[in-house]
XYZ file of N, CA and C in Angstrom:
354
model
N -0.370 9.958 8.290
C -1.321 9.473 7.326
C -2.244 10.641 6.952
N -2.704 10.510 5.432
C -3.345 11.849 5.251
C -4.694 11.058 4.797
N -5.511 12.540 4.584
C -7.101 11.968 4.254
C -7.602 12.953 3.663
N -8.746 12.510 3.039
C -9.688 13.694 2.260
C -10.784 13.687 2.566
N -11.804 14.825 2.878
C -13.093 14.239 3.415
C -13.580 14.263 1.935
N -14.715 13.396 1.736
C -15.437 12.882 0.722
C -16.990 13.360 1.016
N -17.498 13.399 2.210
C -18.554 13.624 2.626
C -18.712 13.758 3.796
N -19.885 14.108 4.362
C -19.865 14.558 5.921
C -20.012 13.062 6.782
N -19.620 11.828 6.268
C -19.615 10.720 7.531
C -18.247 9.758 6.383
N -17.618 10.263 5.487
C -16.881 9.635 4.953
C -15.309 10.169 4.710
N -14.154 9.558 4.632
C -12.956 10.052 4.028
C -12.301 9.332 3.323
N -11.832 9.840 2.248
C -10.694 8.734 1.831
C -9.289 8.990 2.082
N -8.377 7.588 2.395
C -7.728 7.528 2.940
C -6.657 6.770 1.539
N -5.728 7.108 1.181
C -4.715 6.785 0.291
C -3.422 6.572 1.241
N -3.040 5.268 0.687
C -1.887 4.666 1.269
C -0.862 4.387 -0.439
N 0.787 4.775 -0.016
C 1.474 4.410 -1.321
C 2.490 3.964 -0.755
N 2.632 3.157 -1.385
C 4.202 1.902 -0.738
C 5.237 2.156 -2.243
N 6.191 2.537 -1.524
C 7.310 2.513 -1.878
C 8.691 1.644 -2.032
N 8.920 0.835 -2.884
C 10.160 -0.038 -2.367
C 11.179 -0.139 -3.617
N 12.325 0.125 -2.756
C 13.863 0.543 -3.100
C 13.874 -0.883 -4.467
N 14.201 0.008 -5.415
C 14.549 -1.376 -6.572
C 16.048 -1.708 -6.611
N 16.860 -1.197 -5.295
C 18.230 -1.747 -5.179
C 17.931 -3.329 -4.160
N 17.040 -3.494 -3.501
C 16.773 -4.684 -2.893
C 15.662 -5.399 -3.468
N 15.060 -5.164 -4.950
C 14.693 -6.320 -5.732
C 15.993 -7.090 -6.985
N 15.354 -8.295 -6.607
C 16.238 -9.171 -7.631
C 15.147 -9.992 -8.594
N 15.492 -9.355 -9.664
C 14.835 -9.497 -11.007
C 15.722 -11.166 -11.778
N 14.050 -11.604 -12.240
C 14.784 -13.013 -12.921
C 15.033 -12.645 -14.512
N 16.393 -12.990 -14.685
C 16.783 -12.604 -16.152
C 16.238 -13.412 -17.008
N 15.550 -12.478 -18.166
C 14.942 -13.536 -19.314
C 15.306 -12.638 -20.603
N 15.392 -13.534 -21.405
C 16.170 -13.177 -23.133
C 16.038 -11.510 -23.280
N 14.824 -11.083 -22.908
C 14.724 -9.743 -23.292
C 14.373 -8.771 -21.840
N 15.178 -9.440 -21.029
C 14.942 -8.100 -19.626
C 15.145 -8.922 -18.288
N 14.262 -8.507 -17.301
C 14.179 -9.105 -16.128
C 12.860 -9.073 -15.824
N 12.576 -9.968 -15.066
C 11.158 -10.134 -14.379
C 10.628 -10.269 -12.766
N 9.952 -9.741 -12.246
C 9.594 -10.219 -10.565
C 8.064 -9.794 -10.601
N 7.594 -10.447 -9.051
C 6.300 -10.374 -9.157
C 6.029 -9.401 -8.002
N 5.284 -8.964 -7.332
C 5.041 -8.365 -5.733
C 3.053 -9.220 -5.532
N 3.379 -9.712 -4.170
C 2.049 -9.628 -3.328
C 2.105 -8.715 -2.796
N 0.880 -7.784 -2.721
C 0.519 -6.857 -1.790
C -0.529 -7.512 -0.900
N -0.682 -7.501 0.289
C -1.868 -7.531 1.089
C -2.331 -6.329 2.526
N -3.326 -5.601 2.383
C -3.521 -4.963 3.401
C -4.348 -5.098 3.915
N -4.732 -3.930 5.065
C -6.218 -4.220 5.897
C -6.029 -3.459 6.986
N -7.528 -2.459 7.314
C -8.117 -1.365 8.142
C -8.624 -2.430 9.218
N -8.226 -2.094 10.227
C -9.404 -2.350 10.990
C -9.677 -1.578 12.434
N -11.019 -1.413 12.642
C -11.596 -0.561 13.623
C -10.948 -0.427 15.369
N -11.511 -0.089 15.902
C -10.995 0.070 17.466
C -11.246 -1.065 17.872
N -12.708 -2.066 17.399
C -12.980 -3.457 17.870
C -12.166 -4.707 16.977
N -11.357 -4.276 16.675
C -10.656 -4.943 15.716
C -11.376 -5.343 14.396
N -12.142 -5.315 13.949
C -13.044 -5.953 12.519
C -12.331 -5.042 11.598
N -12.229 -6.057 10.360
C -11.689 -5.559 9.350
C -12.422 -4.404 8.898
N -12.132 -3.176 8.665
C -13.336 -2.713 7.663
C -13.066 -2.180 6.112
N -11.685 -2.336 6.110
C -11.315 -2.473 4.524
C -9.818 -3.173 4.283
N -9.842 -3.267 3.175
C -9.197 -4.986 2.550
C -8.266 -4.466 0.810
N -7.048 -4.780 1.195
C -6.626 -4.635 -0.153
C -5.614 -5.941 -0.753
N -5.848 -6.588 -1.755
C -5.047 -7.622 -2.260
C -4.652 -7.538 -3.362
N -3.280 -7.179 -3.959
C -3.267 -7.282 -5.268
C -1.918 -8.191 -5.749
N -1.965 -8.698 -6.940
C -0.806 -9.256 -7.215
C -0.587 -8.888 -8.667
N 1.377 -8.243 -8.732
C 1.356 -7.816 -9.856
C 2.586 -7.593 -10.235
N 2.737 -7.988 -11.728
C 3.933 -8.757 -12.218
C 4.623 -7.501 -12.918
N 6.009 -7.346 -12.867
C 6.662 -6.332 -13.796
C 7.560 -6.830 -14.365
N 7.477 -6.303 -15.745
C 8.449 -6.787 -16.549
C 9.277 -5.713 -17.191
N 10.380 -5.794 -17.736
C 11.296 -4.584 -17.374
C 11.942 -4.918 -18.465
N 12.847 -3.986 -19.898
C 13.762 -4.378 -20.403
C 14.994 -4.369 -20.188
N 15.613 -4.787 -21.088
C 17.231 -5.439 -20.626
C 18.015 -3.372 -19.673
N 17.535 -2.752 -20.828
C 18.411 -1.674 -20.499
C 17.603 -0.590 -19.030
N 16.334 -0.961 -18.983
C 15.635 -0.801 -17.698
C 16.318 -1.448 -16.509
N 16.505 -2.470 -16.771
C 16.741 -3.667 -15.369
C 18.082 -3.394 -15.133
N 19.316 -2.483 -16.160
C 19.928 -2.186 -15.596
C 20.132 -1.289 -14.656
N 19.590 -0.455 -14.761
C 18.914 0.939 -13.923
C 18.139 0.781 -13.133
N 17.383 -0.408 -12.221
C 17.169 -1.024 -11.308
C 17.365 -0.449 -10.373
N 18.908 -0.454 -9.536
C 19.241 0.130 -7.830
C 19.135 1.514 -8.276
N 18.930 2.340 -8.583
C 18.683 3.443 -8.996
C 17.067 3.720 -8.425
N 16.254 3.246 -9.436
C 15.268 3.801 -8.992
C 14.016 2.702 -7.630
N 12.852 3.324 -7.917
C 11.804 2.428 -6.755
C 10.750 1.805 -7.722
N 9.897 1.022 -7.243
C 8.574 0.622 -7.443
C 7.561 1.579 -6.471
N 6.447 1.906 -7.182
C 5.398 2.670 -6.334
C 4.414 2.079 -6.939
N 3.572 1.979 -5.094
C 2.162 1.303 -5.309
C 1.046 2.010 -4.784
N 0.225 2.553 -5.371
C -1.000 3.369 -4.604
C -2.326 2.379 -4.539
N -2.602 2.827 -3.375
C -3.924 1.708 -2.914
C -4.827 3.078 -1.964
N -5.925 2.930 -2.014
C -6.781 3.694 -0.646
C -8.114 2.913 -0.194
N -8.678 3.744 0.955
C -9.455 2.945 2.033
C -10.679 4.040 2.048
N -11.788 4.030 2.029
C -13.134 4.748 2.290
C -13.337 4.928 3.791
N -13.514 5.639 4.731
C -13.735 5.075 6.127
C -14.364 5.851 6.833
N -15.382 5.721 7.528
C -15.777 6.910 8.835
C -15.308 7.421 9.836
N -15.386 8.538 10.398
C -14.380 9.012 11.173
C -14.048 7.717 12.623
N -12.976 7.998 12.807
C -12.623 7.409 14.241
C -11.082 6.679 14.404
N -10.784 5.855 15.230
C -9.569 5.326 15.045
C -9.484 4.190 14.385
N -8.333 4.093 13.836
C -7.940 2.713 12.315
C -6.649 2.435 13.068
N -6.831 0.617 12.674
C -5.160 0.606 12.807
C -4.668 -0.270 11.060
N -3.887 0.127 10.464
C -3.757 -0.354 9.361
C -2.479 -1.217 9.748
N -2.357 -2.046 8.491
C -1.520 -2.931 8.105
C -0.990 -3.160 6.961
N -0.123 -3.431 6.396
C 0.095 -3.391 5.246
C 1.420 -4.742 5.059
N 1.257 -5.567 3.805
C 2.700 -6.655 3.817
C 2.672 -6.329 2.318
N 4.008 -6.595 2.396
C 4.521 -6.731 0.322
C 5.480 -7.632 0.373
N 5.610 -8.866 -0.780
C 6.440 -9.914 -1.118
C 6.713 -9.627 -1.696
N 7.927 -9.786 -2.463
C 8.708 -9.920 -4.000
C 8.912 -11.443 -3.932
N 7.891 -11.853 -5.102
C 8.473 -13.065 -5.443
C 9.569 -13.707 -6.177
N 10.761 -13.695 -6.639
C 11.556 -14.218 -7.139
C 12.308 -14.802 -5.916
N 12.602 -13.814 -4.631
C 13.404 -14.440 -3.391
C 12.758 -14.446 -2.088
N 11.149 -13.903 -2.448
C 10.635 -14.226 -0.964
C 10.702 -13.260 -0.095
N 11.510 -11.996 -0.166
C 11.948 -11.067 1.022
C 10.438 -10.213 0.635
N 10.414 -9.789 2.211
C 9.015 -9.494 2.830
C 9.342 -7.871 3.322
N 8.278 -7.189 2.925
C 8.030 -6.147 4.010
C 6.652 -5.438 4.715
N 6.788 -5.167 6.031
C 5.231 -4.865 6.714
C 5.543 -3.339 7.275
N 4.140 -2.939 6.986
C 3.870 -1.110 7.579
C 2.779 -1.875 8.332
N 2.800 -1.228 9.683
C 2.117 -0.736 10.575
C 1.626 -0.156 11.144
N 0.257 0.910 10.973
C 0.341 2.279 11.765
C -1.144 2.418 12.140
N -1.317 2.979 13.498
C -2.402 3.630 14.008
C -2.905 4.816 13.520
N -4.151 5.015 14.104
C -4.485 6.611 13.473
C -5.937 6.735 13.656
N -6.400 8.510 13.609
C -6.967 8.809 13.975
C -7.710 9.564 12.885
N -9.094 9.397 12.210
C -9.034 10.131 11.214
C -9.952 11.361 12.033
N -9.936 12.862 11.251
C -10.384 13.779 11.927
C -12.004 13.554 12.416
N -12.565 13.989 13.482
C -14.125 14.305 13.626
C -14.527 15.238 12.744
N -15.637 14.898 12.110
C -16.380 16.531 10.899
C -17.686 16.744 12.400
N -17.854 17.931 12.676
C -18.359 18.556 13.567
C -19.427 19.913 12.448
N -20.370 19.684 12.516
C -20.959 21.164 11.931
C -20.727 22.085 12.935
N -20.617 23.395 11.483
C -21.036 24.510 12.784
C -22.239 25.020 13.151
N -22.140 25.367 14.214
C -23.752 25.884 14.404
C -24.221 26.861 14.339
Protein backbone atom coordinates (compact mmCIF):
# COMPACT_ATOMS: atom_id res chain seq x y z
CA UNK A 1 0.00 0.00 0.00
CA UNK A 2 1.36 3.38 -0.88
CA UNK A 3 0.92 6.91 0.68
CA UNK A 4 1.68 10.51 0.38
CA UNK A 5 2.43 12.66 3.21
CA UNK A 6 0.07 15.67 3.02
CA UNK A 7 1.29 17.22 6.18
CA UNK A 8 3.29 16.62 9.20
CA UNK A 9 0.31 14.51 11.21
CA UNK A 10 -1.49 13.55 7.87
CA UNK A 11 -1.24 11.11 4.64
CA UNK A 12 -3.15 10.24 1.94
CA UNK A 13 -3.72 6.98 1.23
CA UNK A 14 -5.22 5.93 -2.42
CA UNK A 15 -6.69 2.61 -2.92
CA UNK A 16 -7.70 1.38 -6.86
CA UNK A 17 -9.68 -1.74 -7.49
CA UNK A 18 -9.37 -3.36 -10.42
CA UNK A 19 -11.77 -5.98 -11.91
CA UNK A 20 -11.31 -8.31 -14.90
CA UNK A 21 -14.32 -7.38 -17.41
CA UNK A 22 -13.97 -11.14 -18.58
CA UNK A 23 -15.96 -12.07 -15.23
CA UNK A 24 -18.61 -9.26 -15.63
CA UNK A 25 -21.87 -10.14 -17.27
CA UNK A 26 -23.47 -7.22 -18.82
CA UNK A 27 -27.43 -7.02 -19.31
CA UNK A 28 -28.12 -6.65 -23.06
CA UNK A 29 -30.22 -3.66 -24.02
CA UNK A 30 -31.20 -2.37 -27.70
CA UNK A 31 -28.14 -0.25 -27.79
CA UNK A 32 -25.27 -2.06 -25.63
CA UNK A 33 -24.98 -3.71 -22.31
CA UNK A 34 -25.46 -2.61 -18.87
CA UNK A 35 -24.24 -3.57 -15.05
CA UNK A 36 -24.05 -1.83 -11.92
CA UNK A 37 -21.00 -2.26 -9.11
CA UNK A 38 -21.46 -1.61 -5.15
CA UNK A 39 -18.40 -0.56 -3.76
CA UNK A 40 -18.11 -0.50 0.03
CA UNK A 41 -14.97 0.16 2.12
CA UNK A 42 -13.51 1.05 5.46
CA UNK A 43 -10.14 2.01 7.58
CA UNK A 44 -10.09 1.15 10.74
CA UNK A 45 -7.59 1.84 13.60
CA UNK A 46 -5.58 -0.64 15.91
CA UNK A 47 -8.82 -0.24 18.34
CA UNK A 48 -10.87 -1.23 15.68
CA UNK A 49 -13.08 2.18 15.05
CA UNK A 50 -13.79 3.02 11.76
CA UNK A 51 -11.83 6.01 10.81
CA UNK A 52 -12.64 6.27 7.17
CA UNK A 53 -15.59 5.07 5.02
CA UNK A 54 -16.11 4.68 1.33
CA UNK A 55 -19.57 3.86 -0.45
CA UNK A 56 -20.25 4.26 -3.88
CA UNK A 57 -22.66 2.92 -6.35
CA UNK A 58 -22.17 3.10 -10.01
CA UNK A 59 -23.77 2.18 -13.13
CA UNK A 60 -21.94 1.57 -16.61
CA UNK A 61 -23.27 1.62 -19.64
CA UNK A 62 -21.37 0.43 -22.58
CA UNK A 63 -22.15 0.28 -26.41
CA UNK A 64 -23.04 -2.59 -28.47
CA UNK A 65 -19.43 -2.60 -30.06
CA UNK A 66 -17.74 -1.78 -26.48
CA UNK A 67 -19.52 -4.72 -24.72
CA UNK A 68 -18.06 -6.69 -27.24
CA UNK A 69 -14.59 -6.03 -26.16
CA UNK A 70 -15.57 -6.66 -22.64
CA UNK A 71 -13.13 -9.94 -21.65
CA UNK A 72 -10.49 -7.98 -23.00
CA UNK A 73 -10.33 -5.22 -20.97
CA UNK A 74 -10.98 -4.14 -16.81
CA UNK A 75 -13.07 -1.69 -14.85
CA UNK A 76 -10.93 0.70 -12.58
CA UNK A 77 -11.99 2.29 -9.46
CA UNK A 78 -9.97 4.90 -7.49
CA UNK A 79 -11.06 5.80 -4.00
CA UNK A 80 -8.54 7.27 -1.05
CA UNK A 81 -8.40 7.64 2.79
CA UNK A 82 -6.82 10.85 4.81
CA UNK A 83 -5.16 9.23 7.94
CA UNK A 84 -2.57 9.77 10.75
CA UNK A 85 0.30 7.91 11.09
CA UNK A 86 0.00 4.38 12.67
CA UNK A 87 -1.49 0.99 11.90
CA UNK A 88 -4.83 0.58 9.53
CA UNK A 89 -6.47 -2.42 8.70
CA UNK A 90 -8.54 -1.82 5.51
CA UNK A 91 -11.28 -3.54 3.85
CA UNK A 92 -12.66 -3.30 0.84
CA UNK A 93 -16.08 -5.38 -1.01
CA UNK A 94 -17.32 -4.85 -4.71
CA UNK A 95 -20.71 -6.37 -6.17
CA UNK A 96 -21.64 -6.51 -9.71
CA UNK A 97 -25.10 -6.33 -9.84
CA UNK A 98 -26.63 -8.09 -12.72
CA UNK A 99 -25.39 -11.71 -11.03
CA UNK A 100 -24.45 -10.86 -7.57
CA UNK A 101 -20.73 -12.19 -7.71
CA UNK A 102 -18.76 -10.50 -4.95
CA UNK A 103 -15.27 -9.53 -4.31
CA UNK A 104 -13.24 -8.53 -0.89
CA UNK A 105 -9.50 -6.97 -0.36
CA UNK A 106 -8.16 -7.20 2.86
CA UNK A 107 -5.01 -5.70 4.08
CA UNK A 108 -3.08 -4.47 7.11
CA UNK A 109 -0.61 -1.76 7.25
CA UNK A 110 1.50 0.48 8.61
CA UNK A 111 1.63 4.00 7.51
CA UNK A 112 5.21 5.61 7.95
CA UNK A 113 6.13 7.71 11.40
CA UNK A 114 7.10 11.60 10.22
CA UNK A 115 9.85 12.17 12.91
CA UNK A 116 11.55 15.81 12.66
CA UNK A 117 14.97 16.26 12.49
CA UNK A 118 16.70 17.83 15.03
Amino acid sequence: MDWFRISPSAYFVPVSVKIPGSVITMAQKKSGGQTEFDFIGNVMDERKSVVGQVRDYIQVKLAATEAEKLATRNFHYDAGFTLAPGRYRMRFLVREGQTGKMGTFDTSSQSPTWRPIP
